XYZ file of C-alpha atoms in Angstrom:
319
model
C 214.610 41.653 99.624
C 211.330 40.086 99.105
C 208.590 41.565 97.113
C 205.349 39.686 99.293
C 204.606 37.678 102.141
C 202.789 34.319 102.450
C 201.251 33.160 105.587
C 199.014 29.669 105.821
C 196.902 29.846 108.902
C 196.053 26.735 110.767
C 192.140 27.133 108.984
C 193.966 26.423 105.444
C 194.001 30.618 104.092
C 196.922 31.086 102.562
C 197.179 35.055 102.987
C 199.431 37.509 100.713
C 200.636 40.939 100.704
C 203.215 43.444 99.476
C 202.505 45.664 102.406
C 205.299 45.376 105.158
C 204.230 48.080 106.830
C 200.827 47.982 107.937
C 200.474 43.997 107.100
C 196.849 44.139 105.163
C 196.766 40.840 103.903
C 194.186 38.826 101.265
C 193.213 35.117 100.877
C 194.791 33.784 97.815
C 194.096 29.847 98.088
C 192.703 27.746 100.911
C 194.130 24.018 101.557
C 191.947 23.193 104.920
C 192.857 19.961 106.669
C 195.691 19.204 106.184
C 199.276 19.022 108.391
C 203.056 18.656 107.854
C 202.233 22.049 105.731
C 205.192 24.020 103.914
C 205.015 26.740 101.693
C 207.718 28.376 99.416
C 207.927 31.171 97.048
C 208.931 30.759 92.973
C 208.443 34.260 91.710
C 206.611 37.129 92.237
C 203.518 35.287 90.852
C 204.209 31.920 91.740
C 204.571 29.208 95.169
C 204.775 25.836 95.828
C 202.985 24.227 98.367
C 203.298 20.781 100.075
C 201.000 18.859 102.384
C 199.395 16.049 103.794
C 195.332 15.624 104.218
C 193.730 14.416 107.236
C 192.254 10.423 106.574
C 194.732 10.407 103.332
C 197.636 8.656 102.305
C 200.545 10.198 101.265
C 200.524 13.831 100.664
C 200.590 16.631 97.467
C 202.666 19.167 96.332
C 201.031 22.045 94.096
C 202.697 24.922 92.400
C 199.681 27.824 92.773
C 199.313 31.123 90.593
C 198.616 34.037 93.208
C 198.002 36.140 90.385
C 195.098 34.015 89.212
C 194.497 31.829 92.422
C 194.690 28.874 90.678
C 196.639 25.497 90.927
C 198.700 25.717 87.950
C 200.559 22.046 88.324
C 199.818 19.286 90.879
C 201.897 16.486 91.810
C 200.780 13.655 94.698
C 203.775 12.500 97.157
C 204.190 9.365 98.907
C 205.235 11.349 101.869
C 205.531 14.957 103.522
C 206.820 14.440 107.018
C 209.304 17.158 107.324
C 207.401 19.416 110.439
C 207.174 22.820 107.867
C 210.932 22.839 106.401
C 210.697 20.441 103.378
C 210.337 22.876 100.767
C 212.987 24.843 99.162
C 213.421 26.833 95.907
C 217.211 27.441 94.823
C 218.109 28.103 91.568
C 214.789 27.321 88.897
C 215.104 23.942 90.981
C 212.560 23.194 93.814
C 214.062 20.543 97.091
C 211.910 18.707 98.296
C 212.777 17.259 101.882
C 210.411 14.072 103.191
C 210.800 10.570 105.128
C 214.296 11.102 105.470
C 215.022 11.601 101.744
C 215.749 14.766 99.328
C 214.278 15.057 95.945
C 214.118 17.851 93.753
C 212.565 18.546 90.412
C 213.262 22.060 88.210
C 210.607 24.378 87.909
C 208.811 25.634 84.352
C 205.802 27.413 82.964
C 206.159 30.484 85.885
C 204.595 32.928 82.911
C 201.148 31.130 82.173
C 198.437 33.821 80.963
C 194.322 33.193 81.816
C 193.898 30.968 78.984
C 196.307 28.146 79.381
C 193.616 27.677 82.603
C 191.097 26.629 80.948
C 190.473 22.829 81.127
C 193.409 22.503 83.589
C 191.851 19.664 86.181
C 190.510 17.575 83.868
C 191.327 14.309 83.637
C 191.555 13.582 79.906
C 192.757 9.663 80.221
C 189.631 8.550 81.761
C 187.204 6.309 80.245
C 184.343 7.269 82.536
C 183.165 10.183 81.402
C 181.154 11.037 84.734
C 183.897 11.099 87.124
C 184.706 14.430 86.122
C 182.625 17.209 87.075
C 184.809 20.864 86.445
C 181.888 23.129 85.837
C 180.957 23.558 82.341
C 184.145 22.944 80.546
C 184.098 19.391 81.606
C 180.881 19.243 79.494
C 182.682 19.226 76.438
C 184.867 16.381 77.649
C 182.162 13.921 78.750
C 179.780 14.759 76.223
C 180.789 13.211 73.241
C 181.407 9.793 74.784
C 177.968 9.681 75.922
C 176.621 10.765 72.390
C 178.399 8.065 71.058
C 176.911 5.144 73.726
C 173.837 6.153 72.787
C 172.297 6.522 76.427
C 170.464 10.119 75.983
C 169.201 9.956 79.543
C 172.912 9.829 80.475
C 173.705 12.929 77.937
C 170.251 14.917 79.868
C 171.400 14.315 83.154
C 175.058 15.610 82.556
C 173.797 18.876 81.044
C 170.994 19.222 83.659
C 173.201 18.689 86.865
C 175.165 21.886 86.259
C 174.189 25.119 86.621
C 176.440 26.627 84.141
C 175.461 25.033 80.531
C 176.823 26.267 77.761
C 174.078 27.512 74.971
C 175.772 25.843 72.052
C 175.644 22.279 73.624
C 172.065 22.734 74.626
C 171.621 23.067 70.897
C 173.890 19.924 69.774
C 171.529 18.534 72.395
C 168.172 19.340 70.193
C 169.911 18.672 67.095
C 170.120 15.188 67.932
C 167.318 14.693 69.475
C 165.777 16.307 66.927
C 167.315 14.241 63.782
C 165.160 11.382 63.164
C 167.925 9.882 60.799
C 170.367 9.575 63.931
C 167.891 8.279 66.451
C 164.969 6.318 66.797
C 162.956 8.000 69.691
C 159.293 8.756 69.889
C 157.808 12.118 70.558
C 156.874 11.227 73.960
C 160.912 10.520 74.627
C 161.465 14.010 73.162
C 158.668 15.943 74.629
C 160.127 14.304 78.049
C 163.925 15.719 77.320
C 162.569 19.125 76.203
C 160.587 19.695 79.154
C 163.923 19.043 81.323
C 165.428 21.687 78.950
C 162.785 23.885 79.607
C 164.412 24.292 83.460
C 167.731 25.239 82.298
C 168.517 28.897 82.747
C 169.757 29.986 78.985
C 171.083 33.028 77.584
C 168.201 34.160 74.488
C 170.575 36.325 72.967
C 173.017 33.596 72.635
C 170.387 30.985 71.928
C 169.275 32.947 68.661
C 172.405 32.620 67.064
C 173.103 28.913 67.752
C 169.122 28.539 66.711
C 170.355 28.771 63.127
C 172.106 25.283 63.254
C 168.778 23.688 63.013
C 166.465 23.195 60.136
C 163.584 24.009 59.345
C 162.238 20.372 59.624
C 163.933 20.420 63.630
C 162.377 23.767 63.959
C 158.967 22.525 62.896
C 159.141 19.008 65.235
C 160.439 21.011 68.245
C 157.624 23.758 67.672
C 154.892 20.841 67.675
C 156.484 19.354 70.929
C 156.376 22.808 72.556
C 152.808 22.964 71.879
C 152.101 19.617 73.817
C 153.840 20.707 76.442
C 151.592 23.512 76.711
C 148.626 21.466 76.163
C 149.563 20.040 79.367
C 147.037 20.460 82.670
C 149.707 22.251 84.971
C 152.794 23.964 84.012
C 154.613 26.474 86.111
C 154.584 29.865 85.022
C 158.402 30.038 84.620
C 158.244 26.994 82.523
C 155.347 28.353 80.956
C 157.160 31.730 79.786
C 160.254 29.671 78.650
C 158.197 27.561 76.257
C 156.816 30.794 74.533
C 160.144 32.413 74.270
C 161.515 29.820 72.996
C 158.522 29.321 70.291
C 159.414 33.111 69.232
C 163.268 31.959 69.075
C 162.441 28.852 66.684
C 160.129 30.437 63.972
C 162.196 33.649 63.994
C 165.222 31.550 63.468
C 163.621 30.251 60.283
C 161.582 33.122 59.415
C 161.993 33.287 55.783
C 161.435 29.780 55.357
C 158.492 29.575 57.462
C 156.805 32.303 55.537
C 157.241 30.778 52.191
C 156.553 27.239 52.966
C 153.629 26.056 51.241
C 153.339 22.243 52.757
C 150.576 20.880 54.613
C 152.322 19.958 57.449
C 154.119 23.632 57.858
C 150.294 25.017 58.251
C 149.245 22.483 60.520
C 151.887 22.973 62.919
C 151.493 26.778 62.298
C 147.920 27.188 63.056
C 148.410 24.592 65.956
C 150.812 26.783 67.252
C 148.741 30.415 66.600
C 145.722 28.916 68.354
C 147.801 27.645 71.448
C 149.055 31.080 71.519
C 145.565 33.162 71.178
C 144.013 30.684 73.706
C 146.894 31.607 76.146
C 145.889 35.050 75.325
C 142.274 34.772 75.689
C 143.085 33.075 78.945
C 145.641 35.649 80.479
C 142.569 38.649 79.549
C 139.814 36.591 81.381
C 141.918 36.539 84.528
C 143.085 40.053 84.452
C 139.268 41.050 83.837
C 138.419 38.667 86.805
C 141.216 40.426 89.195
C 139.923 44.023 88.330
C 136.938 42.888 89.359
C 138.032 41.417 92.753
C 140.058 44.734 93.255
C 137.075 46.998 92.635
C 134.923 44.980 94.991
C 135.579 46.971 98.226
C 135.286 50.198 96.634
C 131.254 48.743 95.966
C 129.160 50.405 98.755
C 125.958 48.052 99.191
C 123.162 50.116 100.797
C 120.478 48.478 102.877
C 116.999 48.671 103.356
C 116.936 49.572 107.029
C 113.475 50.398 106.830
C 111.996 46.735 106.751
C 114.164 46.211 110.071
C 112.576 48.834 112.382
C 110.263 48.020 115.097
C 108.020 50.817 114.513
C 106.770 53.120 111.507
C 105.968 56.471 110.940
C 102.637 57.673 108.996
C 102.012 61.224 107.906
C 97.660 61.573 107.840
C 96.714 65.320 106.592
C 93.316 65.795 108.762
């Protein structure tokens, strides 16, 4: 007796439920065009799928987790015509019926937990590292080519096309960046990368503990970017907040340090920093003056001298 049933509607939901009775059914994977579809159950937490796509050659078979809802193995084929019977799953060995011929293949792996997932898609043999774009995890494939070509605009436009970037490669980012013994780039390059930085959405909590990984020399050079940054005529507020945050995050990082540091050029950028930071002060207290005042304005009742304005006047004479 079977323990679920699979149905793959013509949209590409593949549906599943245990419930015979009253048939309430969930979307487990999609596969949308595509035709000469079969599906076949492994296990209770495995199927096999086969198809053909619409405008492709040849066609696929995949062996999907319905526990996680992922494609645990893939496998392309040069053909799938078999009109919805070409799939069939007798003893650990899985038949597969095409074109007129029979092939079959034995089936493994039908106890993979969460964490043999991760990673599973990419394509580790390439030598592009761009092709590949697998959320964040495909970061730490394509990243350490690019470090190595040397092409940092490359390396900043990988991190800043996703929307998921991990915290600790942000900071591998600034460290090299950062490192004037592994590059040659000018401030201007750096101040440009940073302010690119600036518009990723980052994690502080996590950022504080990768912050360590960078000296104090780093700290210092990244602190007297940030300040140029802010010296600059129009900056969104968002941007704006991110900079100071991220100024708190640096000389908190290397507190200690900072504190005891007795070098010209740890005062300078100090004191460049403080001022920035009192002027943004003195600048946030001037407007919120000026708005109480605008706010108060309509409560201001401004009499007039109606007198001047009448067309007659009225003298008392004692006689």
């Amino acid at each position: 007796k079977p323990g679920y049933l699979l149905l793959w509607k013509k949209s590409g939901e593949i549906l599943y439920t245990e419930d015979f009775m009253s048939l309430q059914m969930r979307t487990v994977f999609t596969e949308a065009n595509s035709y000469d579809s079969e599906i076949c159950a492994l296990s209770r937490d495995y199927c096999a799928i086969a198809c053909s796509k619409h405008g492709e050659d040849g066609g696929s078979l995949k062996i999907l987790s319905l526990q996680f809802q992922l494609v645990s193995s893939e496998a392309p084929l040069k053909t799938t015509i078999h009109k919805g019977r070409g799939l069939f799953y007798v003893s650990d060995y899985l038949l597969i019926v095409g074109g007129g011929r029979v092939a079959f293949g034995s089936i493994s792996e039908l106890d993979k937990q969460l964490d043999q997932y991760i990673g599973l898609g990419l394509n580790s043999s390439t030598n592009n590292p761009e092709v590949t774009n697998f959320g964040a995890l495909s970061l730490y494939q394509s990243l350490p080519g690019l470090y190595k070509s040397g092409d940092m605009n490359k390396v900043l436009d990988t991190l800043t096309s996703h929307h998921d970037v991990p915290e600790d490669l942000v900071i591998d980012f600034l460290d090299f960046i950062t490192d004037e013994a592994k590059n040659s780039l000018t401030n201007a390059d750096r101040k440009d990368y940073l302010k690119k930085i600036m518009e990723l959405e980052l994690s502080h909590r996590v950022l504080a503990g990768e912050m360590t990984r960078l000296n104090m020399q780093q700290g210092l050079l990244l602190v007297e970017l940030m300040c140029s940054i802010l010296e600059d005529a129009v900056l969104q507020p968002s941007i704006e907040n991110r900079l100071l945050s991220w100024l708190d995050l640096i000389l908190s990082s290397n507190y200690v340090h900072t504190v005891l540091a007795k070098d010209d050029r740890t005062e300078a950028v100090l004191d460049t920093a403080y001022e920035k930071v009192l002027k943004l002060e003195e600048q946030l207290e001037s407007a919120s003056n000026l708005v109480c005042v605008l706010e108060a304005l309509p409560a201001l009742n401004f009499t007039q001298d109606n007198e001047k304005n009448l067309p007659y006047s009225i003298q008392i004479k004692q006689l």
